[in-house]
Amino acid sequence: MSDKKQLVAKPSKIDNYLNADKGFKKFLQWFSLSKEDKDKIKQLKKQLSKDKNSKKTNFNKQHIFEICNLNLFYGNNKQALHNINLNIKKGEVTAFIGPSGCGKSTLLWCLNRLNNAVPNVRITGNIYFDDGTNINSKKLSHIELTTRVGMIFQRYLPFPMTIYENVAYGPRCHGITNQKILDNIVRDALVDAALWDEVKNNLHDKGTSLSGGQQQRLCIARAIALHPEVLLMDEPTSGLDPIATSKIENLILKLKKKYTIILVTHSMAQAQRVSDNTVFLSNGKVVEQGPTKIIFTAPTQHETKDYILGRN
């Protein structure tokens, strides 16, 4: 689609309206606009809606995500992501690295629309998923997206229920009630999460009774019980001891045979150990991306090299 300038005769007034936070102020701004401006806003919104509900015709089947001109704003003043253009390959581990506050987690959260629930956030641009469907399309519900794109958070948060019920929760929500089927799902998920042998005799203990590393693997089991296509991992080993971290990293290498994994990490060593591709971000921008070995041995950007060597 052509940009707003082709649709807007008075960009300042219309941009002020489009960029305003939802609420009474925006409500008042609408009534201050001329009929011509209102018609152009309606035209713009109609075109944006059409774009979101149409597939990307040249979507590469080797990709799981294609991110195009993505920007994210907090309120009217702070821009957290700047014109992100990025392709994520299927069946591989992609690591997002960069200094604290550079936008790594913010970008990760965009991939299953978690940022949409954050107050005063405005997002422009498009993210296309799997077959070229826009993740904001009406053809892809939020429930379907979050089922197909699982999330593992930095802080492991088992539900306040038994180990068994933690894993069975998602399938139950999707209407599976047959006990034998649930038993198989729970066992398979715990096996895939490398946790079954440690908990098989204690499935009715509270999930919160496990160690930190075990709780994180329980959260992974809970996510993969729904058989997603993608696992988003936001610093999944933060706060874990070296042994627990090693188990999670070995699990990532195992899981990538079944899932595409996108990982946010502050550990340069971890990115090198587990990822196939690395994206380096700074100040909300993608500075460099490519195969992990190349990024860490022959980066093309001085900023990337300085970060890897600990100079900034």
Tab-separated table of C-alpha atoms in Angstrom:
chain	number	residue	atom	x	y	z
A	1	MET	CA	0.000	0.000	0.000
A	2	SER	CA	1.164	3.532	-0.646
A	3	ASP	CA	2.018	5.479	2.487
A	4	LYS	CA	-0.249	7.901	4.346
A	5	LYS	CA	0.981	10.942	2.474
A	6	GLN	CA	-0.898	9.863	-0.621
A	7	LEU	CA	-4.140	9.646	1.348
A	8	VAL	CA	-3.841	12.640	3.648
A	9	ALA	CA	-4.139	16.279	2.620
A	10	LYS	CA	-3.454	17.593	6.148
A	11	PRO	CA	-0.969	15.070	7.599
A	12	SER	CA	-0.337	16.945	10.835
A	13	LYS	CA	-3.943	16.847	12.040
A	14	ILE	CA	-4.573	13.326	10.845
A	15	ASP	CA	-1.276	12.011	12.176
A	16	ASN	CA	-2.079	13.596	15.538
A	17	TYR	CA	-5.367	11.724	15.578
A	18	LEU	CA	-3.879	8.396	14.448
A	19	ASN	CA	-1.019	8.628	16.932
A	20	ALA	CA	-3.125	9.705	19.893
A	21	ASP	CA	-3.718	7.248	22.723
A	22	LYS	CA	-7.210	5.806	22.858
A	23	GLY	CA	-9.522	7.649	25.191
A	24	PHE	CA	-11.410	10.871	25.653
A	25	LYS	CA	-8.659	13.019	24.087
A	26	LYS	CA	-8.809	11.021	20.869
A	27	PHE	CA	-12.586	11.178	20.982
A	28	LEU	CA	-12.435	14.985	21.109
A	29	GLN	CA	-9.835	15.159	18.316
A	30	TRP	CA	-12.187	13.291	16.008
A	31	PHE	CA	-14.790	16.058	16.286
A	32	SER	CA	-12.179	18.740	15.542
A	33	LEU	CA	-11.379	17.186	12.155
A	34	SER	CA	-12.999	18.299	8.930
A	35	LYS	CA	-15.307	15.974	7.011
A	36	GLU	CA	-12.590	15.622	4.354
A	37	ASP	CA	-10.041	14.508	6.944
A	38	LYS	CA	-12.515	12.070	8.504
A	39	ASP	CA	-13.219	10.524	5.115
A	40	LYS	CA	-9.494	10.114	4.466
A	41	ILE	CA	-8.966	8.465	7.842
A	42	LYS	CA	-11.778	6.052	7.087
A	43	GLN	CA	-10.204	5.343	3.693
A	44	LEU	CA	-6.827	4.728	5.307
A	45	LYS	CA	-8.270	2.399	7.956
A	46	LYS	CA	-10.195	0.499	5.302
A	47	GLN	CA	-7.015	0.007	3.273
A	48	LEU	CA	-5.048	-1.064	6.354
A	49	SER	CA	-7.767	-3.568	7.237
A	50	LYS	CA	-7.677	-4.934	3.685
A	51	ASP	CA	-3.890	-5.301	3.868
A	52	LYS	CA	-4.048	-7.147	7.178
A	53	ASN	CA	-6.651	-9.593	5.934
A	54	SER	CA	-4.840	-10.469	2.711
A	55	LYS	CA	-1.977	-12.947	2.477
A	56	LYS	CA	1.545	-11.986	1.478
A	57	THR	CA	1.718	-13.454	-1.981
A	58	ASN	CA	5.511	-13.731	-2.130
A	59	PHE	CA	5.920	-15.279	1.336
A	60	ASN	CA	8.914	-17.645	1.365
A	61	LYS	CA	7.904	-21.173	2.437
A	62	GLN	CA	11.274	-21.593	4.165
A	63	HIS	CA	10.315	-18.846	6.609
A	64	ILE	CA	8.028	-19.059	9.629
A	65	PHE	CA	7.843	-15.269	10.085
A	66	GLU	CA	8.438	-12.338	7.762
A	67	ILE	CA	8.515	-8.998	9.590
A	68	CYS	CA	8.032	-5.924	7.420
A	69	ASN	CA	8.569	-2.286	8.467
A	70	LEU	CA	7.630	-2.972	12.091
A	71	ASN	CA	7.555	-0.009	14.489
A	72	LEU	CA	6.374	0.034	18.089
A	73	PHE	CA	5.591	3.115	20.180
A	74	TYR	CA	4.818	3.579	23.863
A	75	GLY	CA	2.410	6.496	24.005
A	76	ASN	CA	3.259	9.466	21.776
A	77	ASN	CA	6.888	9.961	22.717
A	78	LYS	CA	8.873	6.735	23.050
A	79	GLN	CA	9.615	4.544	20.043
A	80	ALA	CA	10.910	1.115	21.096
A	81	LEU	CA	11.244	-0.575	17.683
A	82	HIS	CA	12.366	1.168	14.506
A	83	ASN	CA	11.496	-0.156	11.047
A	84	ILE	CA	12.280	-3.824	11.732
A	85	ASN	CA	12.620	-5.969	8.607
A	86	LEU	CA	13.475	-9.554	9.422
A	87	ASN	CA	12.868	-13.099	8.187
A	88	ILE	CA	12.862	-16.053	10.602
A	89	LYS	CA	13.621	-19.485	9.135
A	90	LYS	CA	11.559	-22.572	9.903
A	91	GLY	CA	13.057	-25.450	11.862
A	92	GLU	CA	15.981	-23.482	13.251
A	93	VAL	CA	16.949	-21.649	16.437
A	94	THR	CA	17.227	-17.876	16.075
A	95	ALA	CA	18.777	-15.869	18.902
A	96	PHE	CA	18.048	-12.198	19.580
A	97	ILE	CA	21.030	-10.547	21.271
A	98	GLY	CA	21.831	-6.976	22.272
A	99	PRO	CA	22.212	-4.692	25.295
A	100	SER	CA	19.495	-4.324	27.920
A	101	GLY	CA	16.628	-2.165	26.688
A	102	CYS	CA	17.466	-2.611	23.006
A	103	GLY	CA	14.063	-4.115	22.131
A	104	LYS	CA	14.822	-7.853	22.084
A	105	SER	CA	11.913	-8.932	24.270
A	106	THR	CA	9.623	-6.299	22.798
A	107	LEU	CA	10.247	-7.721	19.319
A	108	LEU	CA	9.774	-11.290	20.574
A	109	TRP	CA	6.452	-10.379	22.183
A	110	CYS	CA	5.231	-8.904	18.905
A	111	LEU	CA	5.357	-12.352	17.310
A	112	ASN	CA	2.301	-13.602	19.182
A	113	ARG	CA	0.662	-10.232	19.808
A	114	LEU	CA	1.465	-10.037	23.518
A	115	ASN	CA	2.285	-6.335	23.143
A	116	ASN	CA	-1.257	-5.702	21.931
A	117	ALA	CA	-2.414	-6.047	25.537
A	118	VAL	CA	0.048	-3.449	26.866
A	119	PRO	CA	-1.614	-0.059	27.533
A	120	ASN	CA	-0.714	2.855	25.219
A	121	VAL	CA	1.220	0.690	22.763
A	122	ARG	CA	0.884	1.470	19.070
A	123	ILE	CA	2.304	-0.842	16.402
A	124	THR	CA	2.715	-0.195	12.691
A	125	GLY	CA	3.993	-2.493	9.978
A	126	ASN	CA	3.169	-6.139	9.364
A	127	ILE	CA	4.177	-9.581	10.606
A	128	TYR	CA	3.369	-12.506	8.332
A	129	PHE	CA	3.231	-16.052	9.667
A	130	ASP	CA	3.635	-19.563	8.260
A	131	ASP	CA	1.719	-19.315	4.970
A	132	GLY	CA	1.843	-15.536	4.615
A	133	THR	CA	-1.118	-14.724	6.875
A	134	ASN	CA	-0.849	-11.426	8.742
A	135	ILE	CA	-0.881	-12.197	12.473
A	136	ASN	CA	-3.416	-9.366	12.934
A	137	SER	CA	-5.727	-10.790	10.304
A	138	LYS	CA	-9.287	-11.651	11.275
A	139	LYS	CA	-8.549	-15.019	9.674
A	140	LEU	CA	-6.141	-15.792	12.542
A	141	SER	CA	-7.692	-15.467	15.993
A	142	HIS	CA	-5.566	-14.585	18.981
A	143	ILE	CA	-6.316	-17.990	20.533
A	144	GLU	CA	-5.175	-19.795	17.398
A	145	LEU	CA	-2.024	-17.677	17.170
A	146	THR	CA	-1.018	-18.226	20.804
A	147	THR	CA	-1.705	-21.954	20.410
A	148	ARG	CA	0.555	-22.173	17.361
A	149	VAL	CA	3.176	-19.821	18.806
A	150	GLY	CA	3.977	-20.915	22.355
A	151	MET	CA	5.688	-18.646	24.898
A	152	ILE	CA	8.265	-19.420	27.581
A	153	PHE	CA	8.882	-16.460	29.864
A	154	GLN	CA	12.011	-15.386	31.708
A	155	ARG	CA	10.349	-16.057	35.044
A	156	TYR	CA	9.077	-19.621	35.238
A	157	LEU	CA	5.451	-19.536	36.311
A	158	PRO	CA	3.793	-22.915	36.788
A	159	PHE	CA	0.085	-22.680	37.471
A	160	PRO	CA	-0.899	-23.239	41.148
A	161	MET	CA	-1.989	-26.801	40.433
A	162	THR	CA	-0.437	-30.245	40.104
A	163	ILE	CA	2.308	-31.152	37.657
A	164	TYR	CA	-0.223	-33.228	35.691
A	165	GLU	CA	-2.825	-30.472	35.566
A	166	ASN	CA	-0.238	-27.878	34.489
A	167	VAL	CA	0.423	-29.866	31.326
A	168	ALA	CA	-3.189	-30.955	30.800
A	169	TYR	CA	-4.539	-27.419	31.203
A	170	GLY	CA	-4.126	-26.351	27.555
A	171	PRO	CA	-5.592	-29.520	26.031
A	172	ARG	CA	-8.527	-29.334	28.460
A	173	CYS	CA	-9.190	-25.746	27.366
A	174	HIS	CA	-9.320	-27.007	23.785
A	175	GLY	CA	-12.047	-29.508	24.671
A	176	ILE	CA	-10.050	-32.690	25.277
A	177	THR	CA	-11.646	-34.548	28.189
A	178	ASN	CA	-10.846	-38.215	27.489
A	179	GLN	CA	-8.612	-39.320	30.354
A	180	LYS	CA	-6.542	-41.756	28.297
A	181	ILE	CA	-5.830	-39.119	25.653
A	182	LEU	CA	-4.902	-36.579	28.338
A	183	ASP	CA	-2.596	-39.109	30.016
A	184	ASN	CA	-0.774	-39.671	26.728
A	185	ILE	CA	-0.484	-35.938	26.015
A	186	VAL	CA	0.915	-35.240	29.480
A	187	ARG	CA	3.411	-38.092	29.288
A	188	ASP	CA	4.596	-37.185	25.790
A	189	ALA	CA	5.003	-33.507	26.691
A	190	LEU	CA	6.964	-34.302	29.847
A	191	VAL	CA	9.161	-36.749	27.921
A	192	ASP	CA	9.852	-34.133	25.246
A	193	ALA	CA	10.643	-31.604	27.982
A	194	ALA	CA	13.166	-34.043	29.511
A	195	LEU	CA	11.196	-34.037	32.772
A	196	TRP	CA	9.240	-37.302	32.762
A	197	ASP	CA	11.828	-39.463	34.539
A	198	GLU	CA	12.119	-36.887	37.325
A	199	VAL	CA	8.390	-36.460	38.024
A	200	LYS	CA	6.581	-39.575	36.770
A	201	ASN	CA	6.009	-40.816	40.322
A	202	ASN	CA	4.929	-37.403	41.603
A	203	LEU	CA	2.503	-36.124	38.971
A	204	HIS	CA	0.000	-35.029	41.601
A	205	ASP	CA	2.475	-32.868	43.506
A	206	LYS	CA	2.239	-29.113	43.055
A	207	GLY	CA	4.192	-27.763	40.100
A	208	THR	CA	5.593	-25.078	42.371
A	209	SER	CA	7.241	-27.784	44.515
A	210	LEU	CA	9.819	-28.431	41.783
A	211	SER	CA	13.229	-26.796	41.549
A	212	GLY	CA	13.639	-23.689	39.392
A	213	GLY	CA	15.077	-25.576	36.438
A	214	GLN	CA	12.355	-28.225	36.693
A	215	GLN	CA	9.656	-25.558	36.860
A	216	GLN	CA	10.984	-24.001	33.645
A	217	ARG	CA	10.936	-27.399	31.920
A	218	LEU	CA	7.387	-27.884	33.229
A	219	CYS	CA	6.438	-24.594	31.572
A	220	ILE	CA	8.021	-25.850	28.353
A	221	ALA	CA	6.030	-29.094	28.650
A	222	ARG	CA	2.862	-27.052	29.179
A	223	ALA	CA	3.587	-25.099	25.981
A	224	ILE	CA	4.439	-28.081	23.777
A	225	ALA	CA	1.408	-30.067	24.973
A	226	LEU	CA	-0.546	-28.017	22.408
A	227	HIS	CA	1.898	-28.964	19.615
A	228	PRO	CA	2.790	-25.408	18.547
A	229	GLU	CA	4.840	-24.666	15.470
A	230	VAL	CA	6.984	-22.069	17.224
A	231	LEU	CA	8.413	-21.659	20.713
A	232	LEU	CA	9.295	-18.146	21.824
A	233	MET	CA	11.785	-18.162	24.710
A	234	ASP	CA	12.424	-14.947	26.596
A	235	GLU	CA	15.685	-15.514	28.511
A	236	PRO	CA	14.553	-19.007	29.629
A	237	THR	CA	17.682	-19.696	31.724
A	238	SER	CA	17.854	-16.352	33.518
A	239	GLY	CA	18.436	-16.970	37.223
A	240	LEU	CA	19.118	-20.695	36.810
A	241	ASP	CA	22.292	-22.402	37.988
A	242	PRO	CA	24.795	-23.803	35.423
A	243	ILE	CA	23.454	-27.370	35.646
A	244	ALA	CA	19.827	-26.299	35.120
A	245	THR	CA	20.955	-23.962	32.316
A	246	SER	CA	22.790	-26.814	30.598
A	247	LYS	CA	19.669	-29.002	30.761
A	248	ILE	CA	17.536	-26.251	29.171
A	249	GLU	CA	20.136	-25.677	26.431
A	250	ASN	CA	20.309	-29.403	25.661
A	251	LEU	CA	16.525	-29.410	25.563
A	252	ILE	CA	16.514	-26.527	23.052
A	253	LEU	CA	18.841	-28.494	20.755
A	254	LYS	CA	16.485	-31.471	21.024
A	255	LEU	CA	13.277	-29.486	20.536
A	256	LYS	CA	14.481	-27.722	17.390
A	257	LYS	CA	13.948	-31.021	15.555
A	258	LYS	CA	10.204	-30.462	16.053
A	259	TYR	CA	9.781	-26.706	16.539
A	260	THR	CA	11.093	-23.393	15.309
A	261	ILE	CA	12.634	-21.662	18.329
A	262	ILE	CA	13.233	-17.930	18.787
A	263	LEU	CA	15.359	-17.133	21.804
A	264	VAL	CA	16.176	-13.895	23.625
A	265	THR	CA	19.436	-14.194	25.519
A	266	HIS	CA	22.012	-11.968	27.210
A	267	SER	CA	24.567	-14.781	27.079
A	268	MET	CA	26.878	-14.651	24.077
A	269	ALA	CA	28.066	-18.165	24.918
A	270	GLN	CA	24.509	-19.473	25.003
A	271	ALA	CA	23.680	-17.919	21.631
A	272	GLN	CA	26.728	-19.627	20.142
A	273	ARG	CA	25.935	-22.980	21.744
A	274	VAL	CA	22.288	-23.330	20.718
A	275	SER	CA	21.384	-20.999	17.831
A	276	ASP	CA	21.660	-21.385	14.076
A	277	ASN	CA	21.011	-17.702	13.359
A	278	THR	CA	21.615	-14.551	15.375
A	279	VAL	CA	20.011	-11.111	15.212
A	280	PHE	CA	21.853	-8.258	16.925
A	281	LEU	CA	19.670	-5.330	18.008
A	282	SER	CA	20.650	-1.953	19.394
A	283	ASN	CA	18.410	0.995	20.269
A	284	GLY	CA	15.367	-0.737	18.824
A	285	LYS	CA	16.989	-1.400	15.443
A	286	VAL	CA	18.344	-4.508	13.737
A	287	VAL	CA	22.048	-3.805	13.308
A	288	GLU	CA	23.062	-7.140	11.846
A	289	GLN	CA	21.648	-10.610	11.249
A	290	GLY	CA	22.987	-13.844	9.828
A	291	PRO	CA	24.275	-17.339	10.639
A	292	THR	CA	25.525	-17.444	14.215
A	293	LYS	CA	29.041	-18.551	13.298
A	294	ILE	CA	29.463	-15.598	10.957
A	295	ILE	CA	27.975	-13.068	13.382
A	296	PHE	CA	30.411	-14.132	16.109
A	297	THR	CA	33.518	-14.647	13.999
A	298	ALA	CA	33.209	-12.157	11.153
A	299	PRO	CA	30.577	-9.481	11.875
A	300	THR	CA	30.288	-6.793	9.215
A	301	GLN	CA	29.228	-3.972	11.549
A	302	HIS	CA	31.598	-2.338	14.039
A	303	GLU	CA	28.762	-2.015	16.565
A	304	THR	CA	28.198	-5.782	16.459
A	305	LYS	CA	31.894	-6.498	16.932
A	306	ASP	CA	32.144	-4.057	19.840
A	307	TYR	CA	29.164	-5.649	21.581
A	308	ILE	CA	30.444	-9.201	21.135
A	309	LEU	CA	33.860	-8.167	22.491
A	310	GLY	CA	32.273	-6.378	25.444
A	311	ARG	CA	33.277	-2.887	24.374
A	312	ASN	CA	29.818	-1.367	24.789
